């Protein structure tokens, strides 16, 4: 397997012409998909006059292809002065995504893992939890006699084998972990075992005495469960999500401290398996991180009908594990006054108060980096910032360790973004386009801003905010499944059709959100996407109806009937392009084919100079 490597022409330059400059300044033909961004330093020579030339022995020119290749089996040849092009500390989802993309770009890559490949998500997080939630979803269906009868089905009393359920979660984690490991080995990523730390600039230590160097280093060490002071975790009756995923017991009554994603998902599992649940939430309402309207509906469906009660506006100031026949003791105090409110006696307590970055012992002091509440400070390009506010050269941090967005897929996206940068394509990830989901039954998903956040932004920046909604009760596929409970909500700008946020509560909400997240990422406006065609009958029509329900002042900006494409770039709009329009998008790149050759050459020159600055400086 070979990977083409690309020089960082801007996306616009790639479509302006299918010609590029030869080493003598002549023009020769090459496909529009020409890319040679990840070229190693020894593929270039710098002449005395500081002009950049390509070494002919490193470049193969064919009539139909112009390609610099790196054999995946050998993972490319390293630069002479470094052991690797890229070293990644941490083999979780973020590190794995970065490693695979780095090899695709032709970088010699190593990944260091002190525990097991897959990190939190695969071994103690999103993967095994989805296995448990798959069980809880089926249990709910089988236990809902009215629901089954509506299909004409008769089902005897549903039961479960606890160890069998636990084995399902463990087996899934093992399978995914092996898949990740094998995928990196197959592509030639060196997997190094041992705790990794930064020894100095471009230098890493792992294990006892192993020292290696790299042109660039990515820290991707993830996070661990956060346990507040006063709480004693014994791993049996007072547990974190790490312990809960093993499902060593199903208590009759369990208190869950925290009502965010983790707490909600475990309440779904435990109540489906027969437990009673008590939520303990420090804020004045449950599910504080969700859009308020979605939270209210979710509470009506996910909490009120189930064996769940709750205490809001209180802290669990002290939790003592069960001992000598005594239950778990939980002391509650008022979150504001700190006065004693109540004492609970339960069979078990799950601490779901979020996660803390795993950054201790990484040798950050060797590069003058000071963490902020444990998080490694980074800029918008994930470049690490030292204690003096300056960038640390060639050092990046992705995922939970930087605290920008503590989601596994966000870590992977950040890792890919970093690899794009170190292979000479500047890239800034739009975090507002990254979706999130809570896999309860029904599911909750979201992307972008909540309604209060959007209205606050509108007031500050001087634009109006509108809301569109649609119900699952109007969707044929949802009704066929007897799952009409749910809504989709979109917050947008009526003046230009910019999507600010989308929130969904209903059947397969986690799968439906991606059409909205991709629209935000690509800067697609409502007046365009509402013309898209959705198969009928499918759940995707929930989003179709949502887009069509929006009232936008502008008209559609694309025409495809005569194979011509016209895009509204807001050139005449005094407001200028929105934040999303400033992000590069595929559709905008299609309008540049008529650009003059002089502009193309200027762009080539600018990109080559950018490459020189990134590769040789």
Coordinates of C-alpha atoms in Angstrom, one line a residue:
X1 CA 0.0 0.0 0.0
X2 CA 1.3 3.4 -0.9
X3 CA 0.2 6.9 0.1
X4 CA 0.4 9.9 -2.1
X5 CA 1.9 12.9 -0.3
X6 CA 0.8 16.5 -1.0
X7 CA 2.4 19.9 -1.2
X8 CA 0.1 22.4 0.5
X9 CA -1.5 24.1 -2.4
X10 CA -4.6 25.8 -1.2
X11 CA -7.9 24.1 -2.0
X12 CA -8.6 26.9 -4.4
X13 CA -5.4 26.5 -6.3
X14 CA -6.0 22.8 -6.9
X15 CA -9.1 23.6 -8.9
X16 CA -7.9 26.7 -10.7
X17 CA -5.8 24.7 -13.2
X18 CA -4.5 21.2 -13.9
X19 CA -1.0 22.5 -14.5
X20 CA 1.8 23.0 -12.0
X21 CA 5.3 24.5 -12.2
X22 CA 8.2 22.2 -13.1
X23 CA 11.6 22.6 -11.5
X24 CA 12.7 24.8 -14.4
X25 CA 9.7 27.0 -14.2
X26 CA 7.9 25.4 -17.1
X27 CA 4.3 24.3 -16.9
X28 CA 3.3 20.6 -17.3
X29 CA 0.0 18.8 -16.9
X30 CA -1.0 16.9 -13.9
X31 CA -4.3 15.7 -12.5
X32 CA -6.4 18.1 -10.4
X33 CA -6.1 15.7 -7.5
X34 CA -2.3 16.4 -7.4
X35 CA -1.1 16.3 -3.8
X36 CA 2.4 16.2 -2.4
X37 CA 2.1 17.7 1.1
X38 CA 4.0 15.4 3.3
X39 CA 7.4 15.4 1.5
X40 CA 10.3 14.7 3.8
X41 CA 13.2 17.2 4.1
X42 CA 15.6 15.0 2.1
X43 CA 13.1 15.1 -0.8
X44 CA 14.1 18.8 -1.2
X45 CA 17.3 20.7 -1.7
X46 CA 17.9 24.3 -0.9
X47 CA 20.1 26.0 -3.5
X48 CA 22.6 28.8 -2.5
X49 CA 20.1 31.3 -3.8
X50 CA 17.5 30.0 -1.4
X51 CA 15.2 28.8 -4.1
X52 CA 13.4 25.5 -3.5
X53 CA 14.0 22.7 -5.9
X54 CA 12.8 19.1 -6.0
X55 CA 15.4 16.4 -6.2
X56 CA 14.7 14.3 -9.2
X57 CA 15.7 11.1 -7.5
X58 CA 12.9 11.5 -5.0
X59 CA 10.1 12.3 -7.4
X60 CA 8.6 10.1 -10.0
X61 CA 6.8 11.8 -13.0
X62 CA 4.5 9.8 -15.1
X63 CA 2.1 10.8 -17.9
X64 CA -0.9 10.3 -15.7
X65 CA 0.5 10.6 -12.1
X66 CA 2.9 12.7 -10.2
X67 CA 3.5 11.0 -6.9
X68 CA 5.9 10.7 -4.0
X69 CA 5.3 7.5 -2.2
X70 CA 6.0 6.0 1.1
X71 CA 5.6 2.2 1.6
X72 CA 3.3 1.6 4.5
X73 CA 5.0 -1.6 5.4
X74 CA 8.2 0.3 6.3
X75 CA 6.4 3.4 7.4
X76 CA 8.7 5.6 5.3
X77 CA 12.3 6.6 5.9
X78 CA 13.0 8.8 8.9
X79 CA 14.8 12.1 8.7
X80 CA 18.5 11.6 9.4
X81 CA 18.4 13.8 12.6
X82 CA 15.4 12.1 14.2
X83 CA 14.2 8.6 15.1
X84 CA 10.7 9.5 13.9
X85 CA 8.8 12.1 12.1
X86 CA 6.0 11.9 14.8
X87 CA 5.8 10.4 18.3
X88 CA 2.4 10.2 19.9
X89 CA 2.2 9.7 23.7
X90 CA -1.1 7.8 24.3
X91 CA -2.8 5.2 22.2
X92 CA -6.4 6.1 22.8
X93 CA -8.9 7.0 20.1
X94 CA -7.2 10.4 19.6
X95 CA -3.7 9.0 19.3
X96 CA -4.9 6.2 17.0
X97 CA -6.6 8.6 14.7
X98 CA -3.5 10.8 14.5
X99 CA -1.2 7.8 13.9
X100 CA -3.2 6.4 11.0
X101 CA -3.5 9.8 9.4
X102 CA 0.3 10.4 9.9
X103 CA 1.1 7.2 8.1
X104 CA -1.2 8.1 5.3
X105 CA 0.8 11.3 4.9
X106 CA 4.0 9.4 4.8
X107 CA 5.4 10.1 8.3
X108 CA 7.4 7.6 10.2
X109 CA 5.3 7.3 13.3
X110 CA 5.6 5.8 16.8
X111 CA 2.9 5.6 19.4
X112 CA 3.6 5.1 23.1
X113 CA 1.2 3.4 25.5
X114 CA 1.7 2.7 29.2
X115 CA -1.5 0.8 29.7
X116 CA -3.5 -0.8 26.9
X117 CA -4.3 0.4 23.3
X118 CA -7.7 2.1 23.0
X119 CA -7.5 4.3 26.1
X120 CA -10.5 5.2 28.1
X121 CA -13.1 5.1 25.3
X122 CA -12.4 1.6 24.1
X123 CA -11.6 0.0 27.5
X124 CA -13.4 2.0 30.2
X125 CA -15.8 4.4 28.4
X126 CA -17.9 4.8 25.2
X127 CA -17.3 1.3 23.8
X128 CA -18.3 -1.0 26.7
X129 CA -21.0 1.4 27.8
X130 CA -22.7 1.1 24.4
X131 CA -22.7 -2.7 24.9
X132 CA -24.5 -2.2 28.3
X133 CA -26.9 0.3 26.7
X134 CA -27.7 -2.1 23.9
X135 CA -28.8 -4.6 26.5
X136 CA -30.8 -2.0 28.4
X137 CA -32.6 -1.0 25.2
X138 CA -33.7 -4.5 24.4
X139 CA -34.8 -5.1 28.0
X140 CA -37.0 -2.0 27.9
X141 CA -38.7 -3.2 24.7
X142 CA -39.3 -6.7 26.2
X143 CA -40.5 -5.3 29.5
X144 CA -42.9 -2.8 27.8
X145 CA -46.0 -5.0 27.4
X146 CA -48.1 -2.3 25.8
X147 CA -45.4 -1.5 23.3
X148 CA -45.1 -5.2 22.3
X149 CA -48.8 -5.7 22.0
X150 CA -49.1 -2.7 19.7
X151 CA -47.0 -4.8 17.2
X152 CA -49.2 -7.8 17.8
X153 CA -46.4 -9.5 19.7
X154 CA -46.6 -11.6 22.9
X155 CA -43.5 -11.9 25.0
X156 CA -43.0 -13.8 28.2
X157 CA -41.3 -12.2 31.2
X158 CA -37.9 -10.8 30.2
X159 CA -34.8 -11.7 32.3
X160 CA -31.1 -11.4 32.0
X161 CA -27.8 -13.0 33.2
X162 CA -25.6 -10.4 34.8
X163 CA -22.4 -12.1 34.0
X164 CA -23.5 -12.6 30.4
X165 CA -24.2 -8.9 30.1
X166 CA -20.8 -8.1 31.6
X167 CA -19.1 -10.5 29.3
X168 CA -20.8 -8.8 26.3
X169 CA -19.3 -5.4 27.3
X170 CA -15.9 -6.9 28.0
X171 CA -15.8 -8.9 24.7
X172 CA -16.7 -5.8 22.7
X173 CA -13.9 -3.8 24.3
X174 CA -11.4 -6.6 23.6
X175 CA -12.5 -6.9 20.0
X176 CA -12.3 -3.1 19.3
X177 CA -8.9 -2.9 21.1
X178 CA -7.5 -5.7 19.0
X179 CA -8.9 -4.0 15.8
X180 CA -7.1 -0.7 16.8
X181 CA -3.9 -2.5 17.5
X182 CA -3.9 -4.5 14.3
X183 CA -4.8 -1.5 12.2
X184 CA -1.7 0.4 13.4
X185 CA 0.6 -2.6 13.0
X186 CA -0.7 -3.3 9.5
X187 CA 0.2 0.3 8.5
X188 CA 3.6 0.2 10.1
X189 CA 3.1 2.3 13.2
X190 CA 5.6 1.4 15.8
X191 CA 3.8 0.6 19.1
X192 CA 6.1 1.2 22.0
X193 CA 5.1 0.0 25.5
X194 CA 5.8 2.0 28.6
X195 CA 4.9 5.3 30.3
X196 CA 5.9 8.1 28.0
X197 CA 7.1 11.6 29.0
X198 CA 8.7 14.6 27.4
X199 CA 12.4 14.7 28.2
X200 CA 13.1 18.0 26.3
X201 CA 12.5 19.6 22.9
X202 CA 11.7 16.9 20.4
X203 CA 12.8 14.2 22.8
X204 CA 10.7 11.6 24.6
X205 CA 11.5 9.0 27.2
X206 CA 9.4 5.8 27.6
X207 CA 9.7 2.8 29.8
X208 CA 12.8 2.8 32.1
X209 CA 15.7 4.1 30.0
X210 CA 14.4 4.3 26.4
X211 CA 15.0 7.7 24.8
X212 CA 13.8 8.6 21.2
X213 CA 13.6 11.8 19.2
X214 CA 11.0 13.1 16.8
X215 CA 10.4 16.1 14.6
X216 CA 7.0 16.5 16.2
X217 CA 5.4 15.2 19.4
X218 CA 1.7 14.8 20.2
X219 CA 0.5 14.4 23.8
X220 CA -2.7 12.4 23.8
X221 CA -2.9 11.0 27.3
X222 CA -6.7 11.4 27.9
X223 CA -8.4 11.6 31.3
X224 CA -9.5 9.7 34.4
X225 CA -12.7 9.9 36.4
X226 CA -12.9 13.0 38.6
X227 CA -13.7 12.2 42.2
X228 CA -14.5 15.2 44.5
X229 CA -13.0 15.6 47.9
X230 CA -14.8 13.8 50.7
X231 CA -15.8 10.8 48.6
X232 CA -14.2 7.5 49.4
X233 CA -14.1 5.1 46.4
X234 CA -13.7 1.4 47.2
X235 CA -14.5 0.0 43.8
X236 CA -17.4 -2.1 45.1
X237 CA -20.1 0.0 46.7
X238 CA -18.7 3.4 45.9
X239 CA -17.6 3.3 42.3
X240 CA -16.6 5.3 39.2
X241 CA -17.6 4.6 35.6
X242 CA -14.5 2.5 35.3
X243 CA -15.9 0.1 37.9
X244 CA -19.5 0.3 36.8
X245 CA -18.7 -0.9 33.3
X246 CA -17.6 -4.2 34.7
X247 CA -21.1 -4.7 36.1
X248 CA -19.9 -6.8 39.0
X249 CA -23.3 -6.2 40.7
X250 CA -26.7 -4.7 40.1
X251 CA -27.7 -2.9 43.3
X252 CA -31.3 -2.6 44.4
X253 CA -30.8 1.2 45.0
X254 CA -27.9 3.2 43.6
X255 CA -27.2 6.9 44.0
X256 CA -25.7 8.6 40.9
X257 CA -23.7 11.8 41.7
X258 CA -24.0 13.9 38.5
X259 CA -26.7 14.0 35.8
X260 CA -24.6 14.6 32.7
X261 CA -23.9 12.2 29.9
X262 CA -22.3 9.6 32.1
X263 CA -25.0 9.7 34.8
X264 CA -27.9 9.6 32.4
X265 CA -26.5 6.6 30.5
X266 CA -25.9 4.6 33.6
X267 CA -29.4 5.5 34.9
X268 CA -30.7 4.0 31.7
X269 CA -28.8 0.8 32.3
X270 CA -29.5 0.4 36.0
X271 CA -33.2 1.1 35.8
X272 CA -33.6 -1.3 32.8
X273 CA -31.9 -4.0 34.9
X274 CA -34.2 -3.4 37.9
X275 CA -32.4 -0.9 40.1
X276 CA -33.9 2.2 41.7
X277 CA -31.8 5.4 41.1
X278 CA -31.4 8.6 43.0
X279 CA -29.7 11.5 41.2
X280 CA -27.6 14.0 43.2
X281 CA -27.0 17.2 41.1
X282 CA -25.1 20.3 42.3
X283 CA -26.9 22.7 40.0
X284 CA -30.6 23.7 40.2
X285 CA -31.8 21.4 37.4
X286 CA -31.0 18.0 36.0
X287 CA -29.0 17.7 32.7
X288 CA -27.6 21.2 33.0
X289 CA -25.3 20.8 29.9
X290 CA -28.2 20.3 27.5
X291 CA -30.4 22.7 25.7
X292 CA -33.1 23.7 28.4
X293 CA -36.0 22.7 26.2
X294 CA -34.5 19.3 25.4
X295 CA -33.7 18.8 29.1
X296 CA -37.3 19.3 30.1
X297 CA -38.6 16.8 27.5
X298 CA -35.9 14.3 28.3
X299 CA -36.7 14.5 32.0
X300 CA -40.4 13.8 31.3
X301 CA -39.5 10.7 29.2
X302 CA -36.2 9.4 30.7
X303 CA -36.7 10.2 34.4
X304 CA -40.2 10.8 35.6
X305 CA -41.8 7.5 34.4
X306 CA -38.9 5.4 35.7
X307 CA -37.8 4.4 39.2
X308 CA -35.7 7.6 39.6
X309 CA -35.9 10.4 42.1
X310 CA -33.4 13.3 42.5
X311 CA -32.0 16.0 44.6
X312 CA -30.8 19.2 42.9
X313 CA -28.9 22.1 44.2
X314 CA -26.9 19.9 46.6
X315 CA -23.4 18.6 47.0
X316 CA -22.4 15.1 48.2
X317 CA -20.0 16.4 50.8
X318 CA -19.1 13.0 52.1
X319 CA -19.7 9.5 50.9
X320 CA -18.7 6.4 52.9
X321 CA -18.6 2.9 51.4
X322 CA -20.7 0.1 52.9
X323 CA -19.0 -1.6 55.7
X324 CA -19.8 -4.2 58.4
X325 CA -23.4 -4.6 57.2
X326 CA -24.0 -0.8 57.1
X327 CA -25.2 0.8 53.8
X328 CA -23.4 3.5 51.8
X329 CA -23.8 6.8 53.7
X330 CA -24.1 10.1 51.7
X331 CA -24.1 13.5 53.4
X332 CA -25.8 16.2 51.4
X333 CA -25.2 19.9 51.8
X334 CA -26.8 22.9 50.1
X335 CA -24.7 23.9 47.1
X336 CA -24.9 27.6 48.0
X337 CA -25.2 27.9 51.8
X338 CA -23.2 24.7 52.5
X339 CA -25.7 23.8 55.2
X340 CA -26.5 20.2 55.9
X341 CA -29.6 19.1 53.9
X342 CA -30.0 15.4 54.2
X343 CA -28.4 12.0 54.7
X344 CA -29.0 9.1 52.3
X345 CA -28.5 5.4 52.9
X346 CA -28.2 3.5 49.7
X347 CA -26.8 0.2 48.5
X348 CA -24.2 1.8 46.1
X349 CA -23.1 5.1 44.8
X350 CA -21.7 5.9 41.3
X351 CA -19.6 9.0 41.0
X352 CA -20.3 10.6 37.6
X353 CA -19.0 14.1 38.2
X354 CA -17.0 14.3 35.0
X355 CA -13.4 13.6 34.1
X356 CA -10.0 15.0 35.0
X357 CA -7.0 15.3 32.6
X358 CA -4.3 12.7 32.9
X359 CA -1.2 14.9 32.7
X360 CA 0.9 14.2 35.8
X361 CA 4.3 12.8 35.2
X362 CA 4.5 13.8 31.6
X363 CA 7.7 15.9 32.1
X364 CA 6.0 19.1 31.1
X365 CA 8.4 21.0 33.4
X366 CA 11.2 20.1 31.0
X367 CA 9.7 22.3 28.4
X368 CA 8.4 25.0 30.8
X369 CA 4.7 24.1 30.5
X370 CA 2.4 24.8 33.4
X371 CA -1.0 23.1 33.4
X372 CA -4.2 24.9 34.1
X373 CA -6.4 22.9 36.5
X374 CA -4.5 19.9 35.1
X375 CA -5.2 20.7 31.5
X376 CA -2.3 21.4 29.0
X377 CA -2.8 24.9 27.5
X378 CA -3.0 24.9 23.7
X379 CA -3.9 27.4 21.0
X380 CA -6.5 26.8 18.2
X381 CA -4.1 24.6 16.4
X382 CA -3.4 22.4 19.4
X383 CA 0.1 23.8 19.8
X384 CA 1.2 23.7 23.4
X385 CA 1.7 27.0 25.2
X386 CA 4.4 27.3 27.9
X387 CA 4.4 29.2 31.2
X388 CA 5.4 32.4 29.5
X389 CA 2.6 32.3 27.0
X390 CA 4.8 31.3 24.1
X391 CA 4.4 28.3 21.8
X392 CA 6.5 25.2 22.5
X393 CA 8.0 24.3 19.1
X394 CA 7.0 20.9 17.6
X395 CA 4.8 20.0 20.7
X396 CA 1.1 19.4 20.4
X397 CA -1.7 18.2 22.8
X398 CA -5.0 16.7 21.7
X399 CA -8.1 15.3 23.4
X400 CA -9.1 15.3 27.0
X401 CA -5.7 16.4 28.1
X402 CA -6.2 19.9 26.6
X403 CA -9.9 20.2 27.8
X404 CA -11.2 21.9 24.7
X405 CA -13.9 19.3 24.1
X406 CA -13.7 16.0 26.1
X407 CA -15.1 13.6 23.5
X408 CA -13.3 10.7 21.8
X409 CA -14.1 11.8 18.3
X410 CA -13.0 15.3 19.1
X411 CA -9.6 14.0 20.1
X412 CA -9.3 12.1 16.9
X413 CA -10.3 15.1 14.9
X414 CA -7.8 17.2 16.7
X415 CA -5.1 14.6 16.0
X416 CA -5.9 14.6 12.3
X417 CA -5.8 18.4 12.3
X418 CA -2.3 18.4 13.9
X419 CA -1.0 15.9 11.3
X420 CA -2.4 18.2 8.6
X421 CA -0.3 21.0 10.1
X422 CA 2.9 19.1 10.4
X423 CA 2.6 18.0 6.8
X424 CA 2.3 21.6 5.6
X425 CA -1.5 22.1 5.3
X426 CA -2.6 24.7 7.8
X427 CA -5.8 23.5 9.5
X428 CA -8.0 24.9 12.3
X429 CA -10.7 22.6 13.6
X430 CA -14.2 24.1 14.1
X431 CA -15.2 22.7 17.5
X432 CA -18.7 24.1 17.1
X433 CA -19.2 21.6 14.3
X434 CA -18.4 18.5 16.4
X435 CA -21.5 16.6 17.5
X436 CA -22.2 15.0 20.8
X437 CA -24.6 12.3 21.9
X438 CA -26.1 10.7 24.9
X439 CA -27.1 7.1 24.2
X440 CA -30.2 6.8 26.4
X441 CA -33.5 5.4 25.2
X442 CA -34.5 7.5 23.3
X443 CA -31.2 9.2 22.5
X444 CA -30.1 12.8 22.8
X445 CA -27.8 14.5 20.4
X446 CA -26.6 18.0 19.7
X447 CA -24.1 20.2 17.8
X448 CA -23.3 23.9 18.0
X449 CA -24.9 26.3 20.4
X450 CA -27.8 25.9 22.7
X451 CA -30.7 28.4 22.4
X452 CA -29.5 30.6 25.4
X453 CA -25.9 30.6 24.0
X454 CA -27.1 31.6 20.6
X455 CA -29.3 34.4 21.8
X456 CA -26.4 35.7 23.9
X457 CA -24.1 35.6 20.9
X458 CA -26.8 37.4 18.8
X459 CA -27.2 40.2 21.3
X460 CA -23.4 40.7 21.4
X461 CA -22.9 40.6 17.7
X462 CA -26.1 42.3 16.6
X463 CA -28.0 39.6 14.7
X464 CA -31.4 38.0 15.2
X465 CA -31.9 34.4 16.3
X466 CA -34.8 32.1 15.2
X467 CA -35.8 28.6 16.2
X468 CA -37.4 25.9 14.1
X469 CA -38.8 22.6 15.5
X470 CA -40.2 19.4 14.2
X471 CA -41.7 16.3 15.9
X472 CA -41.0 12.6 15.6
X473 CA -44.8 12.2 15.8
X474 CA -45.0 13.5 12.2
X475 CA -42.4 11.0 10.9
X476 CA -43.6 7.8 9.2
X477 CA -40.6 5.6 10.1
X478 CA -40.8 6.7 13.8
X479 CA -44.5 5.9 13.9
X480 CA -43.9 2.5 12.3
X481 CA -41.6 1.8 15.2
X482 CA -44.1 3.1 17.7
X483 CA -41.4 5.6 18.7
X484 CA -43.0 8.9 18.1
X485 CA -41.7 10.5 21.3
X486 CA -39.1 13.2 20.4
X487 CA -38.3 16.5 18.8
X488 CA -35.7 18.1 16.6
X489 CA -34.8 21.8 17.2
X490 CA -32.6 24.1 15.2
X491 CA -31.3 27.5 16.2
X492 CA -30.3 29.7 13.2
X493 CA -29.9 33.2 11.8
X494 CA -32.9 34.2 9.7
X495 CA -30.9 36.9 7.9
X496 CA -28.5 34.6 6.2
X497 CA -29.5 31.0 7.0
X498 CA -26.5 30.2 9.1
X499 CA -27.1 27.1 11.4
X500 CA -26.0 27.9 14.9
X501 CA -27.1 24.7 16.7
X502 CA -29.2 21.6 16.3
X503 CA -30.6 19.5 19.1
X504 CA -32.4 16.2 18.7
X505 CA -34.2 14.0 21.2
X506 CA -35.7 10.8 19.8
X507 CA -35.1 7.5 18.1
X508 CA -31.6 7.2 16.7
X509 CA -30.8 10.9 17.4
X510 CA -27.1 10.1 17.6
X511 CA -27.1 9.0 14.0
X512 CA -29.3 11.8 12.7
X513 CA -27.2 14.7 14.1
X514 CA -24.4 14.3 11.5
X515 CA -26.3 15.9 8.7
X516 CA -26.5 19.1 10.8
X517 CA -22.9 18.8 12.0
X518 CA -21.5 18.4 8.5
X519 CA -23.6 21.4 7.4
X520 CA -22.1 23.5 10.1
X521 CA -18.6 22.3 9.3
X522 CA -19.0 23.0 5.6
X523 CA -20.7 26.3 6.1
X524 CA -23.8 25.1 4.3
X525 CA -26.8 27.4 4.6
X526 CA -30.3 26.4 5.4
X527 CA -31.6 27.8 2.0
X528 CA -29.3 25.3 0.3
X529 CA -29.7 22.2 2.5
X530 CA -33.5 22.4 2.5
X531 CA -33.4 21.5 -1.2
X532 CA -31.6 18.2 -0.5
X533 CA -33.6 15.0 -1.1
X534 CA -34.1 12.5 1.7
X535 CA -35.3 8.9 1.2
X536 CA -38.9 8.2 2.3
X537 CA -39.8 6.8 4.7
X538 CA -36.7 7.3 6.9
X539 CA -35.9 9.0 10.1
X540 CA -33.7 11.4 8.1
X541 CA -36.9 13.2 7.1
X542 CA -37.0 14.6 10.7
X543 CA -34.1 16.8 9.7
X544 CA -35.5 17.4 6.2
X545 CA -38.7 18.8 7.8
X546 CA -36.6 20.8 10.3
X547 CA -34.7 22.6 7.6
X548 CA -37.8 23.2 5.6
X549 CA -39.5 24.7 8.7
X550 CA -36.9 27.5 8.9
X551 CA -37.8 30.9 7.6
X552 CA -34.8 32.5 6.0
X553 CA -34.7 35.8 4.2
X554 CA -32.2 34.7 1.5
X555 CA -32.8 32.3 -1.4
X556 CA -31.0 29.2 -2.4
X557 CA -27.4 29.9 -3.5
X558 CA -26.8 26.8 -5.7
X559 CA -28.0 25.8 -9.2
X560 CA -27.3 22.4 -10.5
X561 CA -29.8 21.9 -13.3
X562 CA -27.4 23.1 -16.1
X563 CA -24.3 21.8 -14.5
X564 CA -23.3 25.3 -13.5
X565 CA -22.6 26.2 -9.9
X566 CA -23.1 29.6 -8.4
X567 CA -22.3 30.3 -4.8
X568 CA -23.4 33.3 -2.7
X569 CA -20.1 34.4 -1.1
X570 CA -21.8 37.4 0.5
X571 CA -19.6 39.7 -1.5
X572 CA -22.4 42.3 -1.5
X573 CA -23.5 41.6 2.0
X574 CA -22.4 44.4 4.4
X575 CA -22.3 41.9 7.2
X576 CA -19.6 39.9 5.4
X577 CA -19.2 36.1 5.6
X578 CA -20.2 34.3 8.8
X579 CA -17.8 32.4 10.9
X580 CA -18.8 29.2 9.2
X581 CA -18.2 30.7 5.7
X582 CA -14.7 31.5 6.7
X583 CA -14.1 27.8 7.2
X584 CA -12.9 26.1 4.0
X585 CA -15.7 24.2 2.3
X586 CA -15.9 21.9 -0.7
X587 CA -18.6 23.8 -2.4
X588 CA -16.7 27.1 -2.5
X589 CA -13.7 25.4 -4.0
X590 CA -15.8 24.6 -7.2
X591 CA -16.0 28.2 -8.4
X592 CA -12.3 28.9 -8.9
X593 CA -11.7 27.2 -12.3
X594 CA -11.8 30.5 -14.2
X595 CA -9.1 32.2 -12.1
X596 CA -6.2 33.6 -14.2
X597 CA -2.9 31.8 -14.4
X598 CA -1.1 34.7 -12.8
X599 CA -3.1 34.3 -9.7
X600 CA -2.4 30.6 -9.8
X601 CA 1.3 31.2 -10.0
X602 CA 1.2 33.6 -7.1
X603 CA -0.6 31.1 -5.0
X604 CA 2.0 28.4 -5.9
X605 CA 4.8 30.8 -4.8
X606 CA 3.1 31.6 -1.5
X607 CA 2.5 28.0 -0.8
X608 CA 6.1 27.0 -1.5
X609 CA 7.4 29.7 0.8
X610 CA 5.0 28.4 3.5
X611 CA 6.5 24.9 3.0
X612 CA 10.0 26.3 3.3
X613 CA 9.2 28.0 6.6
X614 CA 7.6 24.8 8.0
X615 CA 10.1 22.3 6.8
X616 CA 13.5 24.0 7.0
X617 CA 13.1 26.5 9.8

